[in-house]
Coordinates of C-alpha atoms and ligand atoms in Angstrom, one line a residue:
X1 CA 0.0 0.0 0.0
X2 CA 1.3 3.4 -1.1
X3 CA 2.0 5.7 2.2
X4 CA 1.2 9.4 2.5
X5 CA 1.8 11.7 5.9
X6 CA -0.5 14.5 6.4
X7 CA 0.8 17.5 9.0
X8 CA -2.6 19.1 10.1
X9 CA -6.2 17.5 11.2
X10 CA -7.7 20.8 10.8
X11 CA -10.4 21.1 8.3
X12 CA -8.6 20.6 5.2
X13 CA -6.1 18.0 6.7
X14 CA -9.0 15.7 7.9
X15 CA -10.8 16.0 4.6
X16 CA -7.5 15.2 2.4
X17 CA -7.1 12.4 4.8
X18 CA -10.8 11.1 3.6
X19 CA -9.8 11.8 -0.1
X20 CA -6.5 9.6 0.3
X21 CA -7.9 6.8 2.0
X22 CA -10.8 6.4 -0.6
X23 CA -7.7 6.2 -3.2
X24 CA -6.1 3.2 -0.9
X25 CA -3.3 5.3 0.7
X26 CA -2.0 4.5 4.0
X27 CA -2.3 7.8 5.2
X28 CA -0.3 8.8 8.7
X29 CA -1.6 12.2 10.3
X30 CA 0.3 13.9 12.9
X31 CA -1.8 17.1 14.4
X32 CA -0.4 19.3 17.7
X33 CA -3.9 19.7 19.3
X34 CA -4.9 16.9 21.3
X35 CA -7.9 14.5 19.7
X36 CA -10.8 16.3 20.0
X37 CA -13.2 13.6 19.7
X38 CA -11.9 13.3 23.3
X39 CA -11.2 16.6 24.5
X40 CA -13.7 18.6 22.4
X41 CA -12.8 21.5 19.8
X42 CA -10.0 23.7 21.1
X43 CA -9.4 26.1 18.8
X44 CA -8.6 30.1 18.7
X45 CA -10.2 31.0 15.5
X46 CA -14.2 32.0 14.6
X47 CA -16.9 29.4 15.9
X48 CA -18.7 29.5 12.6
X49 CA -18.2 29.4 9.0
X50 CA -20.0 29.9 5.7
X51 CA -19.9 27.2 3.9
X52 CA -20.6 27.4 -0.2
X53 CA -20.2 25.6 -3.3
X54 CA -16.7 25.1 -4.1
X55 CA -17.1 23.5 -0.3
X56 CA -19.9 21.4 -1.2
X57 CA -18.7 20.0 -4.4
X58 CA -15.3 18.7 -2.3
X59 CA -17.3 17.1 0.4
X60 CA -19.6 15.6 -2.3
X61 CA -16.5 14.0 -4.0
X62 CA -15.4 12.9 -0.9
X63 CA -18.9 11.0 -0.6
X64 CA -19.4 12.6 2.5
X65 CA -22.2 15.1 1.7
X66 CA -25.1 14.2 3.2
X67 CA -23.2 13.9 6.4
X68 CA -22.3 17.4 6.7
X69 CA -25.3 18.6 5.5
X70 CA -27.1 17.6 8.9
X71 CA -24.6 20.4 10.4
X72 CA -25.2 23.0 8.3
X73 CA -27.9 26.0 8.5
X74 CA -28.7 27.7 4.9
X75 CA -28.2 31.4 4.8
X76 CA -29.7 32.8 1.3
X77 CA -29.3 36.0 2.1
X78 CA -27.9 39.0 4.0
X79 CA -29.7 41.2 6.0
X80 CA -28.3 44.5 6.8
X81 CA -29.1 46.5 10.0
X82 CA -28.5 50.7 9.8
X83 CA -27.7 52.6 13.1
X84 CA -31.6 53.5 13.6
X85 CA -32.5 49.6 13.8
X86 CA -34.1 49.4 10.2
X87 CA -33.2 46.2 8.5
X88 CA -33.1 45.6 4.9
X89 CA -33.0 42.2 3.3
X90 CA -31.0 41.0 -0.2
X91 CA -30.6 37.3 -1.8
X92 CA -27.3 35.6 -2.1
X93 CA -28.7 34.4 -5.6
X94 CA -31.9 33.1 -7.1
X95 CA -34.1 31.3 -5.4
X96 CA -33.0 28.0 -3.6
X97 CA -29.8 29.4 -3.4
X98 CA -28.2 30.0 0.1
X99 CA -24.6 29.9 1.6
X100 CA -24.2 27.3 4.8
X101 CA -23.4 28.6 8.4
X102 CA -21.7 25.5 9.6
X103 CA -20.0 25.1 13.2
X104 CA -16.1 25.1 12.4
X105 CA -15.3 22.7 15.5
X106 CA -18.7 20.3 14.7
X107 CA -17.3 20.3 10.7
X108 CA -13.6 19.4 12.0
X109 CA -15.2 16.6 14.3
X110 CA -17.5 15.1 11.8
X111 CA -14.6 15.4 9.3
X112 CA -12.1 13.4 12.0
X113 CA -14.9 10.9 12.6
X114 CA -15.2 9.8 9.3
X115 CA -11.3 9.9 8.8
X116 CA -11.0 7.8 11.1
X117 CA -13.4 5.2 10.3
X118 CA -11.0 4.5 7.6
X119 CA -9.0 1.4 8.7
X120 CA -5.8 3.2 6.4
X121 CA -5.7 6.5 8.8
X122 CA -4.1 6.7 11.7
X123 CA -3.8 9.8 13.6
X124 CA -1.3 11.3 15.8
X125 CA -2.7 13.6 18.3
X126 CA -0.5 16.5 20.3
X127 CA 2.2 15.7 17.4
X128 CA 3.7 19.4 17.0
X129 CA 5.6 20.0 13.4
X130 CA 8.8 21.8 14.2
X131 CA 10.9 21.1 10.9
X132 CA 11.6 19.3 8.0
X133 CA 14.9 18.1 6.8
X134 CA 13.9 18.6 3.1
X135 CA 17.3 16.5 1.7
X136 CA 16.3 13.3 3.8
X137 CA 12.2 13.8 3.6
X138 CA 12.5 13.6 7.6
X139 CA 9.7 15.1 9.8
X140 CA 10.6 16.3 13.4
X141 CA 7.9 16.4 16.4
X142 CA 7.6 17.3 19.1
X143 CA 4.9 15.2 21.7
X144 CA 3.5 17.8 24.0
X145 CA 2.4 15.1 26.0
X146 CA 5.4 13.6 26.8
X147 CA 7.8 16.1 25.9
X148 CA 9.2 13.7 23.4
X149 CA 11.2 14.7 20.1
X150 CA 9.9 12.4 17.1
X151 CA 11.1 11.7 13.6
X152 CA 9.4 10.2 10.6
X153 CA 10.1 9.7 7.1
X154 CA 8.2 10.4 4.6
X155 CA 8.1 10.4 0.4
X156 CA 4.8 12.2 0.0
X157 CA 3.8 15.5 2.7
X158 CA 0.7 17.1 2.4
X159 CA 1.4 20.4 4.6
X160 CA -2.3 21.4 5.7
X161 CA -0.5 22.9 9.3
X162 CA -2.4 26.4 8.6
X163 CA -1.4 29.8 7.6
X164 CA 1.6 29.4 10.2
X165 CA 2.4 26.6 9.0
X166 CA 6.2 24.5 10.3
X167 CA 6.5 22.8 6.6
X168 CA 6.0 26.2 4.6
X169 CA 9.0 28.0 7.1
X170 CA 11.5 24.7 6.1
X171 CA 10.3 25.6 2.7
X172 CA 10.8 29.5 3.3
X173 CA 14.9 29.0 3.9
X174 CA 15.4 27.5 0.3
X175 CA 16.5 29.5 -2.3
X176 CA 14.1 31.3 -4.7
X177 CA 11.0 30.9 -2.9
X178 CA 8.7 33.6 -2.2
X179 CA 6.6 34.6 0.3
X180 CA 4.8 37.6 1.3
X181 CA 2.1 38.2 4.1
X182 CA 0.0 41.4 4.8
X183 CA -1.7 42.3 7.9
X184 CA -5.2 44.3 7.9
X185 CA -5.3 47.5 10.4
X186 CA -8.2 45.9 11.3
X187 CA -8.7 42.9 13.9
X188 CA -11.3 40.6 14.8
X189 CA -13.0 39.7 17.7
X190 CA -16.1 37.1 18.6
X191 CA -19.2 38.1 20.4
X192 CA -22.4 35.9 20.9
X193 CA -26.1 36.7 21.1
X194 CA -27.2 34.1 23.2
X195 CA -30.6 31.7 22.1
X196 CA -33.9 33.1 23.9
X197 CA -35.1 31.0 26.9
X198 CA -36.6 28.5 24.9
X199 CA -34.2 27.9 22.5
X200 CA -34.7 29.6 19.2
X201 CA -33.0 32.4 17.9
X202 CA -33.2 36.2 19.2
X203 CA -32.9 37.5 14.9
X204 CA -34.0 35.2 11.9
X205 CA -31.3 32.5 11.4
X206 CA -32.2 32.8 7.7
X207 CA -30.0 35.1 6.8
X208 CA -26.1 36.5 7.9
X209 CA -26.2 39.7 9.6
X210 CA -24.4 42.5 8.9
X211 CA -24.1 46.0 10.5
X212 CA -21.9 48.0 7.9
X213 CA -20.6 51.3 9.8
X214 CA -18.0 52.8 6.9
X215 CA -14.6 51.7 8.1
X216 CA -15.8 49.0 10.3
X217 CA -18.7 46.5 10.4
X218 CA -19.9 43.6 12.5
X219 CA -21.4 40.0 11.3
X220 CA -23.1 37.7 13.1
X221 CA -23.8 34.2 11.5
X222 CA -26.7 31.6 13.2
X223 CA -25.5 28.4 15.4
X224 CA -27.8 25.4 15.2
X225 CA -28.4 25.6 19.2
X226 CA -30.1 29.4 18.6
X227 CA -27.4 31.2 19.1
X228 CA -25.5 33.4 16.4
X229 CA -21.6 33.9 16.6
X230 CA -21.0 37.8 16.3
X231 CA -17.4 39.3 14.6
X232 CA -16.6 42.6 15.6
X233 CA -14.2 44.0 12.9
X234 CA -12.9 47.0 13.6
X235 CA -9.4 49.3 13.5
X236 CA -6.4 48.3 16.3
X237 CA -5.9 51.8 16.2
X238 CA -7.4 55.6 15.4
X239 CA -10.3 57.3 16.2
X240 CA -12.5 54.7 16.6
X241 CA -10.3 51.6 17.5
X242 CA -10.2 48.2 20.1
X243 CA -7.4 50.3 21.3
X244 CA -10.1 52.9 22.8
X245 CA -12.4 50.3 24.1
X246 CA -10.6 49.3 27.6
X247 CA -13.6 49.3 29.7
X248 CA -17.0 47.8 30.2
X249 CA -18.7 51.7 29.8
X250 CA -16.8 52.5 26.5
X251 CA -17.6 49.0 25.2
X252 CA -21.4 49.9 26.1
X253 CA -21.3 53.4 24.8
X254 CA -19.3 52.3 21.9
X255 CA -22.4 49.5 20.8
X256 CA -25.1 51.9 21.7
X257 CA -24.0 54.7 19.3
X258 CA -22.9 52.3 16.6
X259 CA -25.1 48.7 16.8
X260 CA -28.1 50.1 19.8
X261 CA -30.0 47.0 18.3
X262 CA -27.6 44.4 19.1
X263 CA -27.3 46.0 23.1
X264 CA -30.4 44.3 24.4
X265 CA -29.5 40.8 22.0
X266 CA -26.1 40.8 24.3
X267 CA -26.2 40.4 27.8
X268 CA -23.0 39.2 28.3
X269 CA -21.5 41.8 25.6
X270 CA -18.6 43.3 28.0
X271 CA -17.9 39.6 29.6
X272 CA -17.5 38.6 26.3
X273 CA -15.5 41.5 25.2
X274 CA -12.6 41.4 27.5
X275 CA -12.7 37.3 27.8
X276 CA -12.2 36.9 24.0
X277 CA -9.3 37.6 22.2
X278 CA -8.9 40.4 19.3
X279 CA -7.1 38.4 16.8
X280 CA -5.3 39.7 13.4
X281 CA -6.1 39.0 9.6
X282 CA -3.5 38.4 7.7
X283 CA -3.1 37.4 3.6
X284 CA -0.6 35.1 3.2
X285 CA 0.7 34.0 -0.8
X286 CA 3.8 32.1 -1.2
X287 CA 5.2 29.9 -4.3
X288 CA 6.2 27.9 -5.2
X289 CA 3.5 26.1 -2.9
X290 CA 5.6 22.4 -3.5
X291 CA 9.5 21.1 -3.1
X292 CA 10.2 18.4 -5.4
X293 CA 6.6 17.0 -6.4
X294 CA 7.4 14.5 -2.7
X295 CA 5.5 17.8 -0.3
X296 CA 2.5 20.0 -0.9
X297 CA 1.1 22.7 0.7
X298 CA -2.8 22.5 0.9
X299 CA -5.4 25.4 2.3
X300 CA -4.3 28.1 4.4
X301 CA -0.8 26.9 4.4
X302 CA -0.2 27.6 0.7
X303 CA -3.2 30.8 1.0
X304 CA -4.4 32.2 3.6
X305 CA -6.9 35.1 3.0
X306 CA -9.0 37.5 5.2
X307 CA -12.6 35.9 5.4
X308 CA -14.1 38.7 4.2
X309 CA -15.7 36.3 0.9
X310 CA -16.6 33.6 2.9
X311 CA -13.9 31.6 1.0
X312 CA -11.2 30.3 3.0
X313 CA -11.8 27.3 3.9
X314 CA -13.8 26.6 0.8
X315 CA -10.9 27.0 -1.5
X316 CA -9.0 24.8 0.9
X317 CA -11.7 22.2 0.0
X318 CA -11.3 23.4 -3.8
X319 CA -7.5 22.4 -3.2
X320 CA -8.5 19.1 -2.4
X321 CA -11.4 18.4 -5.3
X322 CA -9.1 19.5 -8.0
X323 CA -6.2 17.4 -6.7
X324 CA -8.0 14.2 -6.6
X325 CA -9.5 15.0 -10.2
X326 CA -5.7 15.7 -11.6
X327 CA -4.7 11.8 -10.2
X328 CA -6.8 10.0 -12.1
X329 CA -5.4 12.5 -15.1
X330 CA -1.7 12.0 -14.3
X331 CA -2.2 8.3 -13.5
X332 CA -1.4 8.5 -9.5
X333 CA 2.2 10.0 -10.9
X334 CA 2.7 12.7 -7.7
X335 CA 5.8 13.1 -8.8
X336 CA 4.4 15.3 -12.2
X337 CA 0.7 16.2 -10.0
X338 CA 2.3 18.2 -7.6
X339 CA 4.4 20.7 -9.1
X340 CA 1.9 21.0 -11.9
X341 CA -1.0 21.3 -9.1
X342 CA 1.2 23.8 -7.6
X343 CA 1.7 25.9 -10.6
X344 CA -1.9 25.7 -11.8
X345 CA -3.7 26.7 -8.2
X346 CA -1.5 29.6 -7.9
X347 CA -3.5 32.0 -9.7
X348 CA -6.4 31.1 -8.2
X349 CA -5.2 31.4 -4.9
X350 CA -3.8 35.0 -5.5
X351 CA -7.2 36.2 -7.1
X352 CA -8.9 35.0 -3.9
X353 CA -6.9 37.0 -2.0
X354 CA -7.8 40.5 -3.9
X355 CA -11.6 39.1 -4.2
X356 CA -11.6 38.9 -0.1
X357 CA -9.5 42.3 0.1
X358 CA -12.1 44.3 -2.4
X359 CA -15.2 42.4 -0.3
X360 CA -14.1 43.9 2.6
X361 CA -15.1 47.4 1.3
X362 CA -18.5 45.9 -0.1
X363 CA -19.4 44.7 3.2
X364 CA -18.3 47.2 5.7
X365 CA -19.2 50.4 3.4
X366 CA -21.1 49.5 0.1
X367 CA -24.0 47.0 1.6
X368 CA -25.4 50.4 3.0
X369 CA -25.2 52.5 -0.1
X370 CA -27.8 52.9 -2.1
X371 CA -26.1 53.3 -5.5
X372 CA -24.4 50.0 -4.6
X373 CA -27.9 48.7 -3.7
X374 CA -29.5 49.4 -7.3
X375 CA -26.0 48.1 -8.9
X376 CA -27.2 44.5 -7.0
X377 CA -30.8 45.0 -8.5
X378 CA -29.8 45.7 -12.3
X379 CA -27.3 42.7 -11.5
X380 CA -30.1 40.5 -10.4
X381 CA -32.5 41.3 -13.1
X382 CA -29.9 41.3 -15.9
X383 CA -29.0 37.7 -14.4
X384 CA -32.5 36.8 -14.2
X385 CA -33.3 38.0 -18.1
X386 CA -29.6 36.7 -19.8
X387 CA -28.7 33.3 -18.4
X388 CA -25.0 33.9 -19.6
X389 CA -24.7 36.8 -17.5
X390 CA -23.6 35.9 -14.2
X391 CA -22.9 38.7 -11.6
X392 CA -19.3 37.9 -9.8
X393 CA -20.6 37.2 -6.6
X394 CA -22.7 34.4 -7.7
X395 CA -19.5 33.1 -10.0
X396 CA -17.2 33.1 -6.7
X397 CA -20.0 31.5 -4.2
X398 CA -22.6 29.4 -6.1
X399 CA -20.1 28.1 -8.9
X400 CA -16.9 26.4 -9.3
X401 CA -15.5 28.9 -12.0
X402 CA -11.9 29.2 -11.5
X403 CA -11.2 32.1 -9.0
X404 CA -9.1 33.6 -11.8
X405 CA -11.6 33.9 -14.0
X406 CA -14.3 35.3 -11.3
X407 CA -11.6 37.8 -10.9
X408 CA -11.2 39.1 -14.2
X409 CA -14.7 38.5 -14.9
X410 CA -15.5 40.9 -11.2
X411 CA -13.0 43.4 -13.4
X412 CA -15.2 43.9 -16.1
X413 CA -18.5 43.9 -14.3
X414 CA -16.9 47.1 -12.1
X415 CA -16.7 49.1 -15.5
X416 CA -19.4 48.3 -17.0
X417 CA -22.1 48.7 -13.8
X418 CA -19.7 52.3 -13.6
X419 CA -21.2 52.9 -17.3
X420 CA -24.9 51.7 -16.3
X421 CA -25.0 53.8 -12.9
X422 CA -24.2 56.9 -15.0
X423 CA -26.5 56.3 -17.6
X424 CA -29.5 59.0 -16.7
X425 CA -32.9 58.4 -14.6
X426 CA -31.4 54.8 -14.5
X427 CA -32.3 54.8 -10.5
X428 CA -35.9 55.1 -11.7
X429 CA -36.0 53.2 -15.0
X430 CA -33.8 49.9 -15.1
X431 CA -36.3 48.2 -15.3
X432 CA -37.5 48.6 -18.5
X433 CA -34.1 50.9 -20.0
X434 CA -33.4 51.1 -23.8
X435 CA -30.1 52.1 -23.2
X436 CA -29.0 49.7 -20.4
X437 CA -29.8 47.2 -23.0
X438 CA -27.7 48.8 -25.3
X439 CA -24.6 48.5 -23.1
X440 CA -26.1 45.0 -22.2
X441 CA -25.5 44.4 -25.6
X442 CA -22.1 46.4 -26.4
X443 CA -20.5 44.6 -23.3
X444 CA -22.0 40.9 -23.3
X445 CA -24.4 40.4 -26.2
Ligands
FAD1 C1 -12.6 35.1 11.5 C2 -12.5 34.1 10.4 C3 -13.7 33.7 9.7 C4 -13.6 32.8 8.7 N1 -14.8 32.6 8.0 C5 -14.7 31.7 6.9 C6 -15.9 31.5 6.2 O1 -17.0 32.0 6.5 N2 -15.8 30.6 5.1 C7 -14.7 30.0 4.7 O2 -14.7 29.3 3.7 N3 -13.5 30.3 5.4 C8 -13.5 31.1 6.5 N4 -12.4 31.4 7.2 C9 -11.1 30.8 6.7 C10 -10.9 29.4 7.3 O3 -11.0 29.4 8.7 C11 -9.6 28.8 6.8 O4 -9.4 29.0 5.4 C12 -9.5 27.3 7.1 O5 -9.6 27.1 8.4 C13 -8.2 26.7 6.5 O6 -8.2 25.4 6.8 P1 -6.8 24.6 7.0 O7 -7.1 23.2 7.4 O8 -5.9 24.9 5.8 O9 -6.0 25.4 8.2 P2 -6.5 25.4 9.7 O10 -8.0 25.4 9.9 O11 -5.7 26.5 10.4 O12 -5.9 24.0 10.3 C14 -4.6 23.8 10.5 C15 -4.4 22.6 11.4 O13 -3.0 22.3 11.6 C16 -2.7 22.2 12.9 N5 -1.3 22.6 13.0 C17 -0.8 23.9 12.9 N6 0.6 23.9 13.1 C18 0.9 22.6 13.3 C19 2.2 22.0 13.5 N7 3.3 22.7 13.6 N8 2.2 20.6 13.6 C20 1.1 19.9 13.6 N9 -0.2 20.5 13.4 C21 -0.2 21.8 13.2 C22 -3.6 23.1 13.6 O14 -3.8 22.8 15.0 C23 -4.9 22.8 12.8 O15 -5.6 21.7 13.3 C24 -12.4 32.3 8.3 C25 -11.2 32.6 9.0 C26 -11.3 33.5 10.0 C27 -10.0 33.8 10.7

């Protein structure tokens, strides 16, 4: 039996794992967090995700769809809340289409359980990465149980160890290989409205929340157990900054000038505040993302991106789809797969990267404007009208269109919505407008 060594049981680790053992490996994973099918999820990073299609269509190759779907709460659209309270509602897509909130620590868990039910994995918990020897293919561990420094061998690494990742640094020292990572001024921190006494949730869980406030914003996705995970995003530093919120009344004062709906939704807003950590974003790109077609770096490892798109972790399952469709091309040859793998992905995972960057600025700033608002409508209704017009949002989450080509196709949308939003009385006329279907036509007929 062919072996493979996986560093990283996280959520793209423990799905490659699935992917491997269905192809007959004898797949070895070594993760540094102890097993949380004993211990429980212990992680630092947001309790909930949003889960869309590139995601689905890797767990669905992975034959594991139906299981995950039992985890997963659909979100079709967004629903935006202004200072005065007023909420406003828009679709994802058409009907029947919805992004997933799914529990990140109940997706790594069900992911590990069925890894595991595979009599070719074996898993080594509280295994920490700290180097590779990339002449001799050697792994060295550390057991932060026992103290205990471990070395393996391996042919074939699959690095899915996370945007810090201990395979990408041994990677980092050799010659010609880039890397570059960017932090945000802004940081991150998690907030909960609790369920109401019996159960359900205080806001409709159809929908992801947003409060866009200009330079900041705040999110909150729904939890199957009624309550919704809340992400503050907001400046380290300025005017209005974490660094300025340092006690329980400017927390308070802060949320009732900028979110006064969310105040009564909290009650353990300040607890929460100061008990929860303010984390960083950070984009990460690096390449070339494989040494010698023998190690790979998969997921946040090889791109890590700020989750502004919802994306992350679904083009870390993308990773995995398009790699198990390119072995039964190249014939199981790894040796040709990896580096061409490597070589293909990379564009994708760089356009990612600026689509999360630019739908930061829709998000925290755009959602609320009302030109953006009609752009959305005309977007919809041009959609709705010419099939092969697809807005960019709905190529990135509801397709599996190559994130290279949603990028250059989110390019060309940008001018051509800046030449229908100056077209005149187009606020009152879209609907039925000669001359919007003239640019229609100039641009995509
Ligand atoms: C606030 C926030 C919100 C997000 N929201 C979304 C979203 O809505 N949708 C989406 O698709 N993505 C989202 N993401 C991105 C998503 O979390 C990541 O893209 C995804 O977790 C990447 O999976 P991964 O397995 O590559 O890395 P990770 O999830 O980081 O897993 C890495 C694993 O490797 C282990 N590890 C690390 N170092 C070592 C070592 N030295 N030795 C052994 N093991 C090691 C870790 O313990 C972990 O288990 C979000 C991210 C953040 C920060």
């Amino acid at each position: 039996m062919q072996k493979a060594t996986i560093i990283g049981a996280g959520l793209v680790g423990s799905l490659w794992a699935v992917f491997l053992a269905r192809r007959g490996y004898q797949v070895t994973v070594y993760e540094r967090r102890p097993d949380m099918r004993a211990k429980g999820y212990i992680g630092g990073r947001s309790i909930n995700l949003a889960m869309s299609e590139r995601g689905w269509a890797a767990v669905e190759k992975a034959g594991i769809r139906p299981l995950i779907e039992k985890v997963a709460i659909p979100m079709p659209g967004r629903m935006m809340h202004a200072v005065s309270g007023e909420t406003s509602y828009q679709p994802y897509g058409k009907e029947g289409q919805a992004i997933y909130s799914v529990s990140r620590g109940g997706l790594n868990l069900e992911l590990l359980r069925i890894a595991s039910e595979f009599p070719n994995v074996a898993f080594h918990f509280e295994h920490k990465c700290s180097d590779v020897d990339l002449n001799s293919n050697t792994l060295f561990f550390e057991n932060t149980a026992t103290g205990e420094q471990v070395q393996v061998e391996s042919d074939l690494i699959f690095a899915t160890d996370g945007a810090f990742s201990a395979v990408r640094y041994a990677l980092q020292r050799t010659d010609r290989f880039d890397y570059r990572q960017t932090y945000l001024e802004h940081g991150y921190k998690e907030l909960t409205i609790p369920p109401l006494p019996d159960g359900s949730h205080r806001m409709p869980p159809e929908a992801l929340h947003i409060w866009p406030r200009g330079n900041f914003m705040m999110i909150a996705l729904p939890n199957a157990d009624g309550s919704f995970t809340c992400t503050l995003f907001l400046p380290f530093e300025g005017e209005t900054s974490f660094e300025h919120l340092t006690s329980a009344e400017a927390v308070t004062d802060f949320f009732r000038r900028y979110f006064p709906d969310t105040l009564a939704l909290m009650p353990t807003l300040t607890t929460d505040f100061f008990t929860n950590p303010t984390s960083s974003l950070i984009t990460l790109q690096c390449q070339p993302w494989q040494w010698q077609g023998r190690i790979l770096l998969l997921g946040d490892s090889a791109h890590a991106i700020v989750p502004f798109y919802g994306q992350g972790m679904n083009a870390g399952f993308e990773d995995c789809t398009i790699l198990d469709a390119m072995y039964e091309q190249y014939n199981g040859d790894w040796s040709r797969m990896i580096p061409d793998f490597a070589r293909q992905r990379k564009p994708d995972g760089d356009a990612i990267a600026e689509l999360a960057l630019r739908n930061f600025i829709e998000m925290r700033d755009l959602v609320g404007d009302p030109r953006f608002l009609l752009r959305k409508k005309i977007a919809a209704h041009l959609h709705e009208k010419y099939p092969q017009f697809v807005p960019s949002y709905t190529l990135v989450t509801f397709t599996n269109t190559p994130y290279h080509q949603a990028l250059q196709e989110d390019e060309r949308q940008n001018n051509f919505f800046k030449a229908v939003l100056d077209l005149p009385g187009i606020e009152e006329n879209w609907a039925h407008s000669p001359a919007l279907e003239q640019l229609f036509m100039e641009w995509y007929g």
